[in-house]
């Protein structure tokens, strides 16, 4: 029994970490009033950018330098998701495009582009199986059964985000932007800058979730289901009512459900994978019944802000 | 006598919006330690002028001096640095934040929040000027007047010594207004200089030291309050002599049109908002409804309009003017009421929430009332609504660049209200219900609306007028129904009742007899 638990918990963390990165990034983004449904696509881009970096580095040198083996994938991942976040902000904040449409198209684009690039890399590697050889790099991210150092980074980011939103002046001002941008504007807060920064940093955090999925969880690029993790991360944002600290437990809990589901035969497995979404629906119902204002989404979530409009 | 020092001096201020001139060559002075009233009709440029002081707009021409030093104000931040704070008509507060969090929002200090220190400073400010506030209360739990208090403390916290209040009393009850004025006098004693914008002349006379008047974007002049009265101020504002008497003729034929009996309405939480209300609305009469805000006025009108579920035992009967046939409207929704041939017009208090669509043009909004005509034609008729919209614009002097392009939201509040009232009156109703029809309107437009209502009454319409200004209710209405806590406190003859009697009935059932 103890052995089962000792085995189970680390694996739950491994499965939950992409969800935690994704949901923390999305919470930060949504607190600025941007509903970024592009998170699954951004996680995909972060994943493929990091994987490409790892692959190219691994196949260009004989001996891996541990520092570079870690930094190259991480930096590539951050750069890729930075660009996605920047694109989202440019479209929704500067061009005032519809946030839902922008986010969904970015998810479709990110998923397609990442899978395309993954396929190209696999072809380049001339491997017989549809797997990408990054076996040396992934060892620097954990062994697949244990969370690895990136998981501690994820938990750290979630705790810091929580403290930031709650106890700092900048956090208060960010929340004001998401709740009521006109008020924030009148108080002398630069709404555009806050929206850009929160969304781009949020995207980069989410992108790390994609990297974690490949490097620490699946440990190869083989038809990854990162989009499923991305949608689940968005569900967790609602489930935790916009609290990154609670998301640590929610993500690991949902990760545990995913671990359990792998032990069941097809048919029951799918039912198990449904559980997180059902739980989220139940939370939505409970939250709307309790009608507590603090549990509601940021008031201007999904709405563009025009200064001149009355 | 010592020389007067100016807190603010605006010289030759001009502001254009496109081809429209909002302010033309304005010279305005605010003395140190005085309360100045800024008076003018809707669209006379009062708010625009004040927005240039508070950094929302930037003047095209002219110079602003603060304490006799020339300054440039380009943003709200610049305004704060010059000690200017404006309390806007629409509050700028974050609902889920506490009072303290709202007050310190946007301040420069870096790092961690020190809510306790801020709350202590807020308590200190409150004690000095006589505010009643809990710094840790969330905004969404606050009443309108509490929210306003937070706004005022917000500017005081930033060290403002020049305060601008844009129609602060429009949303307050008389008691709350009195409290606000007491606070304003305290601030004046403390050496602050204040500008107040209000449409209510008795408030101008009550609280201010001096009155400055704008008309159509131009500065007309100023007058010391002690030498002014309601009539002289109105004449200066409108530019000609205006009669401030409402004509109240008696209709020849007064017949029962709407009979409400034992009306009881519960809200979503199961609290009774109306208890056993009975009255009759007669054709050829204006029935005034008085009461403290939230005494059930809204529920009463909505119940008649078919928008509130009624408790068992309630009855609302409509008497057809032609046939005399009685018809119950209980359980009908607005569409059924229209279909059954009852001509009911309703001006709700929430303009954009219930009355109009802000992003549509005047013509389209007019059409909302008539698009069902010609039910078997799939295309709507554009000509008739356009004609009607033109009539409304001409009859009520709505100021608008066009009727079928500009979204209604872009018009000023007064013009929006005119469109709504105009549309409802143009339906040729037999019952006309209005809730706060003149809220936010200047005195000239208000009187236009009073005259329109009287005209409707003389045409044999049963008019129900929910109002907040007791003086107007007493001059306009034939009978006045006073609500108190959702119950009828009494129905009195508008011709021989005093303001004091109604005031008593508003606060105590039956006037405490």
XYZ file of C-alpha atoms in Angstrom, chain A residues 18 24-25 27 33-34 39 59 85-86 98 109 119 141 172 196 198 214 222 248 265:
21
model
C 1.653 20.771 -17.369
C -0.989 29.597 -13.519
C -0.192 31.302 -16.818
C -4.794 32.959 -14.268
C -8.955 40.892 -18.430
C -7.647 38.834 -21.349
C -3.276 28.411 -24.107
C 22.718 16.261 -32.549
C 1.743 35.913 -26.210
C 2.944 38.978 -28.092
C -12.281 39.485 -30.544
C -2.493 27.309 -35.398
C 6.887 15.663 -38.175
C 14.747 17.079 -16.816
C -3.594 44.980 -6.925
C 0.691 43.101 -22.454
C 0.529 39.897 -17.783
C 7.701 16.640 -23.513
C 5.338 11.245 -30.366
C -1.178 23.329 -7.141
C -8.927 -0.601 -20.265
